[in-house]
């Protein structure tokens, strides 16, 4: 019973997500859905990305949290449009749905926009189950989380187009094994684009920034 | 519609959880439900707890993961009974339900058991919504996750009896602010017992170990 209803919800969500994806492509706006655990460093990563492309690419952010506006306030300070979605009234959902994303995205001034970044709810499970309508799914994984996460949360890594290994400056102190994480990523999804960086210092960011530029070009071709 | 069904599921779960809690109390067995994000350090924390109390307290572990048996295998090496629950056949649930816990717990040899630790699915959201039947809920939060998590995931900190701040050895390199985390914990739930430690070296563990001993005494009074 419960599962059937969930399937219906998912089907409706997927149809709307596909429409949203087409609509923003037609407007030449790239939508990136960023997912990851609580504390993986999503907000700092978004900040640095926006700062690195200031004056070149206009961003807006849709900020997803169960409650609070902490991250939305941080990002607003960059002078970009931010919409907060709190899922508390929706049963405290640990994901964002396509319908909420569509409404939030349409509230922006689309004339002056190049890229919308969705900061999904901090979670390695639920957000992977709901298509948001983004063109690209990116999962951010920080070194303190360990190398085994792709094997334990495979769906997240299967639905993602790119993975960011963040906080690489902690690699030595944590004995983080890049060979092992790379092997585990390949096991789960060998088509994943991979970025190894740290948002704290910006080390390794240029490869990621090039990817964003390139995805925007692709959407506009 | 969906919400009503969820409420029914939750009510049935809570009733069974209460029975389970009473049953294990009558057997003099303490059940601790450990929750936290992916990568917070749950498995290493459990390992060190079991090693610290070896020969004094007999443990068993119920290991919850969506998929894989990585953590169960790690813990089995300590020579303790471990049962793995994979939620993949249950729609990839990001929580553990009372009925699964009851079945898993009853599979142990209860005559020679003092404490059952449940390692819940790595998640700061879903596990907080389902009573497992444990006597004590403990949330583990690692310093790389930042100081704002109690404000962003308040339910988790409200349903918990104790919080473990883990990976405190990274405090300096991360500029982790203990005053801020303490203030945020107080805002959300000022009754939380607090333990500040690192599983890597064992620093700060004695206070936690005393708490486990004491909780076992209380359950047997």
Tab-separated table of C-alpha atoms in Angstrom:
chain	number	residue	atom	x	y	z
A	1	UNK	CA	0.000	0.000	0.000
A	2	UNK	CA	2.570	2.523	1.146
A	3	UNK	CA	4.984	1.512	-1.598
A	4	UNK	CA	2.385	1.930	-4.334
A	5	UNK	CA	1.645	5.472	-3.231
A	6	UNK	CA	5.345	6.235	-3.118
A	7	UNK	CA	5.666	4.954	-6.687
A	8	UNK	CA	2.872	7.261	-7.813
A	9	UNK	CA	4.538	10.209	-6.102
A	10	UNK	CA	7.829	9.316	-7.751
A	11	UNK	CA	6.267	9.013	-11.221
A	12	UNK	CA	4.588	12.418	-10.943
A	13	UNK	CA	7.846	13.862	-9.636
A	14	UNK	CA	9.879	12.421	-12.498
A	15	UNK	CA	7.511	13.770	-15.160
A	16	UNK	CA	7.635	17.267	-13.688
A	17	UNK	CA	11.411	17.060	-13.307
A	18	UNK	CA	11.784	16.265	-16.991
A	19	UNK	CA	9.613	19.279	-17.938
A	20	UNK	CA	11.656	21.535	-15.637
A	21	UNK	CA	14.895	20.280	-17.189
A	22	UNK	CA	13.645	21.024	-20.706
A	23	UNK	CA	12.308	24.436	-19.711
A	24	UNK	CA	15.585	25.651	-18.232
A	25	UNK	CA	17.545	24.259	-21.152
A	26	UNK	CA	15.308	26.303	-23.465
A	27	UNK	CA	16.197	29.387	-21.395
A	28	UNK	CA	19.916	28.572	-21.537
A	29	UNK	CA	20.102	28.139	-17.771
A	30	UNK	CA	22.122	25.291	-16.299
A	31	UNK	CA	20.702	23.668	-13.143
A	32	UNK	CA	23.104	21.765	-10.880
A	33	UNK	CA	21.824	19.675	-7.971
A	34	UNK	CA	24.439	19.383	-5.213
A	35	UNK	CA	23.984	16.567	-2.724
A	36	UNK	CA	26.024	15.252	0.200
A	37	UNK	CA	26.058	14.396	3.899
A	38	UNK	CA	25.539	17.001	6.585
A	39	UNK	CA	28.913	18.671	7.030
A	40	UNK	CA	30.428	17.541	3.709
A	41	UNK	CA	31.015	21.224	2.955
A	42	UNK	CA	28.264	21.978	0.442
A	43	UNK	CA	27.740	25.643	1.358
A	44	UNK	CA	31.438	26.581	1.411
A	45	UNK	CA	31.920	24.742	-1.897
A	46	UNK	CA	29.067	26.721	-3.475
A	47	UNK	CA	30.465	29.999	-2.093
A	48	UNK	CA	33.874	29.398	-3.575
A	49	UNK	CA	32.436	28.331	-6.934
A	50	UNK	CA	30.364	31.507	-7.150
A	51	UNK	CA	33.309	33.699	-6.125
A	52	UNK	CA	35.605	32.039	-8.662
A	53	UNK	CA	33.191	32.823	-11.497
A	54	UNK	CA	32.089	36.291	-10.336
A	55	UNK	CA	31.552	38.689	-13.244
A	56	UNK	CA	31.563	35.805	-15.705
A	57	UNK	CA	28.616	33.629	-14.697
A	58	UNK	CA	25.500	34.774	-12.814
A	59	UNK	CA	24.363	32.338	-10.168
A	60	UNK	CA	21.276	31.822	-8.043
A	61	UNK	CA	20.919	29.243	-5.275
A	62	UNK	CA	17.991	27.164	-4.052
A	63	UNK	CA	18.779	26.202	-0.492
A	64	UNK	CA	17.164	23.071	0.942
A	65	UNK	CA	17.029	22.407	4.676
A	66	UNK	CA	14.588	20.741	6.992
A	67	UNK	CA	14.597	23.855	9.122
A	68	UNK	CA	16.668	27.040	9.618
A	69	UNK	CA	17.996	29.571	7.112
A	70	UNK	CA	21.650	29.454	8.222
A	71	UNK	CA	23.074	28.472	4.821
A	72	UNK	CA	20.764	30.747	2.832
A	73	UNK	CA	21.931	33.714	4.923
A	74	UNK	CA	25.588	32.789	4.346
A	75	UNK	CA	25.061	32.640	0.580
A	76	UNK	CA	22.980	35.836	0.422
A	77	UNK	CA	26.053	37.705	1.622
A	78	UNK	CA	27.615	36.962	-1.786
A	79	UNK	CA	25.024	39.284	-3.311
A	80	UNK	CA	23.258	36.555	-5.270
A	81	UNK	CA	19.559	35.600	-5.273
A	82	UNK	CA	18.813	32.782	-2.822
A	83	UNK	CA	15.534	31.001	-2.141
A	84	UNK	CA	15.186	28.863	0.969
A	85	UNK	CA	13.043	25.728	0.958
A	86	UNK	CA	12.326	24.351	4.445
A	87	UNK	CA	10.858	20.855	4.386
A	88	UNK	CA	9.582	20.924	7.979
A	89	UNK	CA	5.972	21.606	6.860
A	90	UNK	CA	6.290	18.631	4.468
A	91	UNK	CA	6.746	16.005	7.153
A	92	UNK	CA	10.398	17.083	7.582
A	93	UNK	CA	11.265	15.504	4.234
A	94	UNK	CA	14.962	14.692	3.774
A	95	UNK	CA	14.870	15.455	0.038
A	96	UNK	CA	13.692	18.164	-2.374
A	97	UNK	CA	10.926	17.464	-4.909
A	98	UNK	CA	10.700	18.703	-8.483
A	99	UNK	CA	7.590	20.773	-7.787
A	100	UNK	CA	9.296	22.780	-5.030
A	101	UNK	CA	12.350	23.322	-7.234
A	102	UNK	CA	10.223	24.510	-10.146
A	103	UNK	CA	8.397	27.053	-7.970
A	104	UNK	CA	11.626	28.277	-6.395
A	105	UNK	CA	13.473	28.505	-9.728
A	106	UNK	CA	10.663	30.452	-11.390
A	107	UNK	CA	10.850	33.063	-8.630
A	108	UNK	CA	14.276	34.189	-9.904
A	109	UNK	CA	14.791	36.874	-12.557
A	110	UNK	CA	15.629	34.414	-15.346
A	111	UNK	CA	16.789	37.109	-17.784
A	112	UNK	CA	20.001	37.677	-15.855
A	113	UNK	CA	20.746	34.145	-14.801
A	114	UNK	CA	23.210	31.537	-16.084
A	115	UNK	CA	23.393	28.814	-13.438
A	116	UNK	CA	21.071	27.709	-10.632
A	117	UNK	CA	22.663	25.608	-7.917
A	118	UNK	CA	20.378	23.514	-5.728
A	119	UNK	CA	21.877	22.776	-2.317
A	120	UNK	CA	19.903	19.685	-1.415
A	121	UNK	CA	19.131	18.551	2.156
A	122	UNK	CA	22.201	17.073	3.880
A	123	UNK	CA	21.707	13.367	3.307
A	124	UNK	CA	23.301	10.543	1.312
A	125	UNK	CA	20.029	8.654	0.897
A	126	UNK	CA	16.738	10.462	0.264
A	127	UNK	CA	17.852	13.140	-2.248
A	128	UNK	CA	19.107	10.386	-4.578
A	129	UNK	CA	15.559	9.051	-4.896
A	130	UNK	CA	13.961	12.266	-6.194
A	131	UNK	CA	14.807	13.801	-9.560
A	132	UNK	CA	14.874	17.573	-8.978
A	133	UNK	CA	14.847	18.519	-12.649
A	134	UNK	CA	18.510	19.510	-12.579
A	135	UNK	CA	20.681	18.901	-15.636
A	136	UNK	CA	23.555	17.597	-13.550
A	137	UNK	CA	23.687	15.841	-10.189
A	138	UNK	CA	26.867	16.359	-8.202
A	139	UNK	CA	27.666	14.543	-4.958
A	140	UNK	CA	30.189	16.010	-2.561
A	141	UNK	CA	32.031	13.655	-0.246
A	142	UNK	CA	34.534	14.912	2.314
A	143	UNK	CA	37.645	13.023	3.384
A	144	UNK	CA	36.572	12.723	7.062
A	145	UNK	CA	33.621	10.601	5.891
A	146	UNK	CA	35.970	7.794	4.870
A	147	UNK	CA	36.531	5.874	1.643
A	148	UNK	CA	33.668	3.363	1.951
A	149	UNK	CA	30.671	5.628	1.317
A	150	UNK	CA	30.156	4.762	-2.401
A	151	UNK	CA	29.747	1.101	-1.402
A	152	UNK	CA	27.345	1.920	1.437
A	153	UNK	CA	25.210	4.504	-0.394
A	154	UNK	CA	25.482	3.300	-4.008
A	155	UNK	CA	22.284	4.902	-5.324
A	156	UNK	CA	23.636	8.402	-4.605
A	157	UNK	CA	26.746	7.677	-6.659
A	158	UNK	CA	24.767	6.015	-9.458
A	159	UNK	CA	22.412	8.959	-10.001
A	160	UNK	CA	25.282	11.474	-9.919
A	161	UNK	CA	27.200	12.742	-12.930
A	162	UNK	CA	30.135	14.058	-10.924
A	163	UNK	CA	31.694	13.551	-7.510
A	164	UNK	CA	33.676	16.104	-5.540
A	165	UNK	CA	36.139	14.761	-2.979
A	166	UNK	CA	36.343	17.709	-0.589
A	167	UNK	CA	38.621	18.610	2.349
A	168	UNK	CA	41.595	16.969	0.648
A	169	UNK	CA	43.849	19.151	2.844
A	170	UNK	CA	42.988	16.707	5.667
A	171	UNK	CA	44.207	13.711	3.680
A	172	UNK	CA	47.424	13.138	5.605
A	173	UNK	CA	46.082	13.658	9.100
A	174	UNK	CA	43.178	11.300	8.307
A	175	UNK	CA	45.268	8.710	6.438
A	176	UNK	CA	42.768	9.073	3.625
A	177	UNK	CA	43.440	6.642	0.804
A	178	UNK	CA	42.786	8.119	-2.643
A	179	UNK	CA	43.396	4.799	-4.382
A	180	UNK	CA	40.696	3.131	-2.303
A	181	UNK	CA	38.099	5.876	-2.852
A	182	UNK	CA	38.844	5.869	-6.581
A	183	UNK	CA	38.451	2.126	-6.718
A	184	UNK	CA	35.158	2.261	-4.794
A	185	UNK	CA	33.827	4.989	-7.090
A	186	UNK	CA	34.747	2.930	-10.149
A	187	UNK	CA	33.003	-0.117	-8.695
A	188	UNK	CA	29.737	1.793	-8.270
A	189	UNK	CA	29.780	4.138	-11.275
A	190	UNK	CA	32.823	4.369	-13.509
A	191	UNK	CA	31.299	7.176	-15.602
A	192	UNK	CA	31.500	9.657	-12.679
A	193	UNK	CA	33.536	12.801	-13.328
A	194	UNK	CA	35.853	13.240	-10.333
A	195	UNK	CA	37.155	16.398	-8.680
A	196	UNK	CA	39.617	16.314	-5.819
A	197	UNK	CA	39.868	19.624	-4.014
A	198	UNK	CA	39.492	21.633	-0.864
A	199	UNK	CA	37.034	24.510	-0.575
A	200	UNK	CA	39.016	25.907	2.342
A	201	UNK	CA	42.023	26.951	0.237
A	202	UNK	CA	40.704	26.519	-3.303
A	203	UNK	CA	43.312	23.849	-4.079
A	204	UNK	CA	42.143	21.723	-7.025
A	205	UNK	CA	39.273	24.066	-7.955
A	206	UNK	CA	40.316	24.997	-11.508
A	207	UNK	CA	39.330	21.606	-12.937
A	208	UNK	CA	35.880	21.933	-11.317
A	209	UNK	CA	35.433	25.527	-12.522
A	210	UNK	CA	36.266	24.443	-16.085
A	211	UNK	CA	33.643	21.728	-15.815
A	212	UNK	CA	30.947	24.268	-14.795
A	213	UNK	CA	31.902	26.533	-17.719
A	214	UNK	CA	31.786	23.565	-20.054
A	215	UNK	CA	28.390	22.307	-18.816
A	216	UNK	CA	26.938	25.762	-19.385
A	217	UNK	CA	28.277	25.736	-22.955
A	218	UNK	CA	26.763	22.303	-23.551
A	219	UNK	CA	23.331	23.392	-22.311
A	220	UNK	CA	23.423	26.366	-24.682
A	221	UNK	CA	24.515	24.430	-27.759
B	1	UNK	CA	-3.312	10.180	2.301
B	2	UNK	CA	0.361	9.412	2.440
B	3	UNK	CA	0.764	11.199	5.750
B	4	UNK	CA	-2.067	9.241	7.372
B	5	UNK	CA	-0.455	5.962	6.394
B	6	UNK	CA	2.871	7.142	7.741
B	7	UNK	CA	1.188	8.006	11.033
B	8	UNK	CA	-0.285	4.500	11.253
B	9	UNK	CA	3.119	2.979	10.577
B	10	UNK	CA	4.666	5.211	13.242
B	11	UNK	CA	2.016	4.315	15.828
B	12	UNK	CA	2.493	0.581	15.281
B	13	UNK	CA	6.246	1.093	15.430
B	14	UNK	CA	6.073	3.034	18.702
B	15	UNK	CA	3.907	0.415	20.394
B	16	UNK	CA	6.292	-2.364	19.431
B	17	UNK	CA	9.293	-0.254	20.449
B	18	UNK	CA	7.826	0.194	23.930
B	19	UNK	CA	7.274	-3.582	24.286
B	20	UNK	CA	10.838	-4.249	23.159
B	21	UNK	CA	12.186	-1.729	25.653
B	22	UNK	CA	10.287	-3.366	28.530
B	23	UNK	CA	11.303	-6.856	27.461
B	24	UNK	CA	15.029	-6.092	27.404
B	25	UNK	CA	14.797	-4.256	30.713
B	26	UNK	CA	13.214	-7.370	32.224
B	27	UNK	CA	16.216	-9.355	30.946
B	28	UNK	CA	18.668	-6.801	32.374
B	29	UNK	CA	19.984	-5.954	28.927
B	30	UNK	CA	20.685	-2.320	28.013
B	31	UNK	CA	19.922	-1.308	24.414
B	32	UNK	CA	21.699	1.778	23.026
B	33	UNK	CA	20.713	3.241	19.651
B	34	UNK	CA	23.632	5.090	18.052
B	35	UNK	CA	22.799	7.552	15.300
B	36	UNK	CA	24.805	10.011	13.209
B	37	UNK	CA	25.766	11.147	9.726
B	38	UNK	CA	27.654	8.932	7.312
B	39	UNK	CA	31.296	9.233	8.341
B	40	UNK	CA	30.694	10.605	11.836
B	41	UNK	CA	32.702	7.646	13.119
B	42	UNK	CA	30.012	5.353	14.497
B	43	UNK	CA	31.772	2.045	13.838
B	44	UNK	CA	35.152	3.095	15.241
B	45	UNK	CA	33.402	4.556	18.286
B	46	UNK	CA	31.568	1.271	18.894
B	47	UNK	CA	34.809	-0.710	18.472
B	48	UNK	CA	36.643	1.361	21.042
B	49	UNK	CA	33.734	1.196	23.493
B	50	UNK	CA	33.624	-2.595	23.256
B	51	UNK	CA	37.406	-2.907	23.614
B	52	UNK	CA	37.442	-0.600	26.643
B	53	UNK	CA	34.896	-2.789	28.447
B	54	UNK	CA	36.196	-6.189	27.336
B	55	UNK	CA	35.899	-8.832	30.058
B	56	UNK	CA	33.550	-6.609	32.053
B	57	UNK	CA	30.527	-6.092	29.802
B	58	UNK	CA	29.357	-8.432	27.027
B	59	UNK	CA	28.221	-6.621	23.902
B	60	UNK	CA	26.325	-7.489	20.743
B	61	UNK	CA	25.785	-5.159	17.799
B	62	UNK	CA	22.889	-4.705	15.375
B	63	UNK	CA	24.341	-3.111	12.292
B	64	UNK	CA	22.046	-1.070	10.041
B	65	UNK	CA	22.988	-0.180	6.472
B	66	UNK	CA	21.085	0.276	3.272
B	67	UNK	CA	23.417	-2.172	1.622
B	68	UNK	CA	26.822	-3.829	2.262
B	69	UNK	CA	28.213	-5.619	5.320
B	70	UNK	CA	31.410	-3.579	5.642
B	71	UNK	CA	30.804	-2.370	9.204
B	72	UNK	CA	29.398	-5.694	10.414
B	73	UNK	CA	32.555	-7.421	9.215
B	74	UNK	CA	34.749	-4.873	10.998
B	75	UNK	CA	32.888	-5.394	14.275
B	76	UNK	CA	32.785	-9.200	13.974
B	77	UNK	CA	36.568	-9.153	14.196
B	78	UNK	CA	36.181	-8.098	17.846
B	79	UNK	CA	34.739	-11.553	18.531
B	80	UNK	CA	31.266	-10.281	19.404
B	81	UNK	CA	27.884	-11.307	17.953
B	82	UNK	CA	26.806	-8.997	15.119
B	83	UNK	CA	23.582	-9.029	13.088
B	84	UNK	CA	23.388	-7.040	9.871
B	85	UNK	CA	20.134	-5.401	8.780
B	86	UNK	CA	20.168	-4.216	5.167
B	87	UNK	CA	17.256	-1.941	4.301
B	88	UNK	CA	17.625	-2.271	0.535
B	89	UNK	CA	14.718	-4.778	0.294
B	90	UNK	CA	12.598	-2.302	2.317
B	91	UNK	CA	12.661	0.467	-0.261
B	92	UNK	CA	16.207	1.422	0.803
B	93	UNK	CA	14.857	2.866	4.065
B	94	UNK	CA	17.170	5.358	5.774
B	95	UNK	CA	16.102	4.264	9.269
B	96	UNK	CA	15.649	1.088	11.317
B	97	UNK	CA	12.201	0.036	12.570
B	98	UNK	CA	11.319	-1.515	15.907
B	99	UNK	CA	10.175	-4.783	14.332
B	100	UNK	CA	13.525	-5.368	12.613
B	101	UNK	CA	15.384	-4.536	15.827
B	102	UNK	CA	13.238	-6.924	17.853
B	103	UNK	CA	13.869	-9.794	15.433
B	104	UNK	CA	17.596	-9.064	15.280
B	105	UNK	CA	17.937	-8.699	19.055
B	106	UNK	CA	16.082	-11.956	19.759
B	107	UNK	CA	18.555	-13.805	17.531
B	108	UNK	CA	21.331	-13.220	20.091
B	109	UNK	CA	22.100	-15.545	23.018
B	110	UNK	CA	20.505	-13.298	25.639
B	111	UNK	CA	21.874	-15.311	28.604
B	112	UNK	CA	25.360	-13.986	28.060
B	113	UNK	CA	24.580	-10.467	27.012
B	114	UNK	CA	24.737	-7.133	28.854
B	115	UNK	CA	24.496	-4.420	26.207
B	116	UNK	CA	23.156	-4.332	22.651
B	117	UNK	CA	24.362	-1.431	20.520
B	118	UNK	CA	22.334	-0.541	17.442
B	119	UNK	CA	24.393	1.202	14.776
B	120	UNK	CA	21.632	2.977	12.892
B	121	UNK	CA	21.771	3.937	9.195
B	122	UNK	CA	24.076	6.922	8.599
B	123	UNK	CA	21.622	9.809	8.558
B	124	UNK	CA	20.717	12.831	10.708
B	125	UNK	CA	17.048	12.788	9.693
B	126	UNK	CA	15.139	9.523	9.247
B	127	UNK	CA	16.436	7.506	12.239
B	128	UNK	CA	15.187	10.255	14.577
B	129	UNK	CA	11.619	9.593	13.423
B	130	UNK	CA	11.498	5.897	14.353
B	131	UNK	CA	11.699	4.633	17.925
B	132	UNK	CA	13.851	1.478	17.796
B	133	UNK	CA	12.954	0.245	21.262
B	134	UNK	CA	16.343	1.243	22.667
B	135	UNK	CA	16.617	2.525	26.224
B	136	UNK	CA	18.999	5.294	25.231
B	137	UNK	CA	19.448	7.235	22.007
B	138	UNK	CA	22.928	8.592	21.391
B	139	UNK	CA	23.843	10.894	18.510
B	140	UNK	CA	27.439	11.147	17.375
B	141	UNK	CA	28.566	14.335	15.677
B	142	UNK	CA	32.095	14.774	14.372
B	143	UNK	CA	33.986	18.065	14.341
B	144	UNK	CA	34.338	18.180	10.499
B	145	UNK	CA	30.525	18.404	10.289
B	146	UNK	CA	30.604	21.884	11.829
B	147	UNK	CA	28.885	23.480	14.805
B	148	UNK	CA	25.487	24.239	13.204
B	149	UNK	CA	24.049	20.727	12.929
B	150	UNK	CA	21.848	20.825	16.072
B	151	UNK	CA	20.064	23.883	14.631
B	152	UNK	CA	19.628	22.280	11.199
B	153	UNK	CA	18.584	18.801	12.368
B	154	UNK	CA	16.854	19.595	15.694
B	155	UNK	CA	14.663	16.470	15.894
B	156	UNK	CA	17.741	14.227	16.072
B	157	UNK	CA	19.055	16.177	19.045
B	158	UNK	CA	15.650	16.313	20.734
B	159	UNK	CA	15.085	12.543	20.671
B	160	UNK	CA	18.623	11.822	21.900
B	161	UNK	CA	19.650	11.369	25.521
B	162	UNK	CA	23.344	11.914	24.879
B	163	UNK	CA	25.557	13.492	22.254
B	164	UNK	CA	29.117	12.491	21.428
B	165	UNK	CA	31.326	15.152	19.841
B	166	UNK	CA	33.836	12.955	18.005
B	167	UNK	CA	37.155	13.640	16.237
B	168	UNK	CA	38.036	16.352	18.732
B	169	UNK	CA	41.709	15.823	17.755
B	170	UNK	CA	40.852	17.800	14.580
B	171	UNK	CA	39.577	20.762	16.570
B	172	UNK	CA	42.528	23.059	15.926
B	173	UNK	CA	43.015	22.315	12.243
B	174	UNK	CA	39.277	22.822	11.674
B	175	UNK	CA	38.933	25.892	13.909
B	176	UNK	CA	36.112	24.042	15.627
B	177	UNK	CA	34.390	26.166	18.219
B	178	UNK	CA	33.341	24.217	21.324
B	179	UNK	CA	31.518	27.182	22.809
B	180	UNK	CA	29.327	27.500	19.715
B	181	UNK	CA	28.467	23.800	19.541
B	182	UNK	CA	27.673	23.776	23.260
B	183	UNK	CA	25.432	26.797	22.882
B	184	UNK	CA	23.640	25.234	19.888
B	185	UNK	CA	23.111	21.978	21.784
B	186	UNK	CA	21.686	23.888	24.744
B	187	UNK	CA	19.316	25.780	22.441
B	188	UNK	CA	17.879	22.558	21.047
B	189	UNK	CA	17.979	20.250	24.080
B	190	UNK	CA	19.646	21.328	27.301
B	191	UNK	CA	19.100	17.932	28.939
B	192	UNK	CA	21.561	16.197	26.560
B	193	UNK	CA	24.491	14.441	28.231
B	194	UNK	CA	27.628	15.535	26.376
B	195	UNK	CA	30.833	13.647	25.651
B	196	UNK	CA	33.781	15.236	23.913
B	197	UNK	CA	36.299	12.707	22.683
B	198	UNK	CA	38.163	11.119	19.813
B	199	UNK	CA	37.772	7.447	18.945
B	200	UNK	CA	41.094	7.537	17.109
B	201	UNK	CA	43.205	7.916	20.268
B	202	UNK	CA	40.652	7.248	23.017
B	203	UNK	CA	41.081	10.767	24.440
B	204	UNK	CA	38.031	11.714	26.507
B	205	UNK	CA	36.611	8.183	26.545
B	206	UNK	CA	36.571	7.522	30.309
B	207	UNK	CA	33.579	9.789	30.930
B	208	UNK	CA	31.626	7.961	28.193
B	209	UNK	CA	32.625	4.526	29.486
B	210	UNK	CA	31.441	5.482	32.976
B	211	UNK	CA	28.105	6.542	31.487
B	212	UNK	CA	27.648	3.136	29.792
B	213	UNK	CA	28.457	1.348	33.085
B	214	UNK	CA	26.011	3.581	34.907
B	215	UNK	CA	23.194	3.115	32.375
B	216	UNK	CA	23.570	-0.649	32.701
B	217	UNK	CA	23.285	-0.341	36.482
B	218	UNK	CA	20.148	1.805	36.146
B	219	UNK	CA	18.447	-0.703	33.834
B	220	UNK	CA	19.130	-3.497	36.365
B	221	UNK	CA	17.899	-1.615	39.453
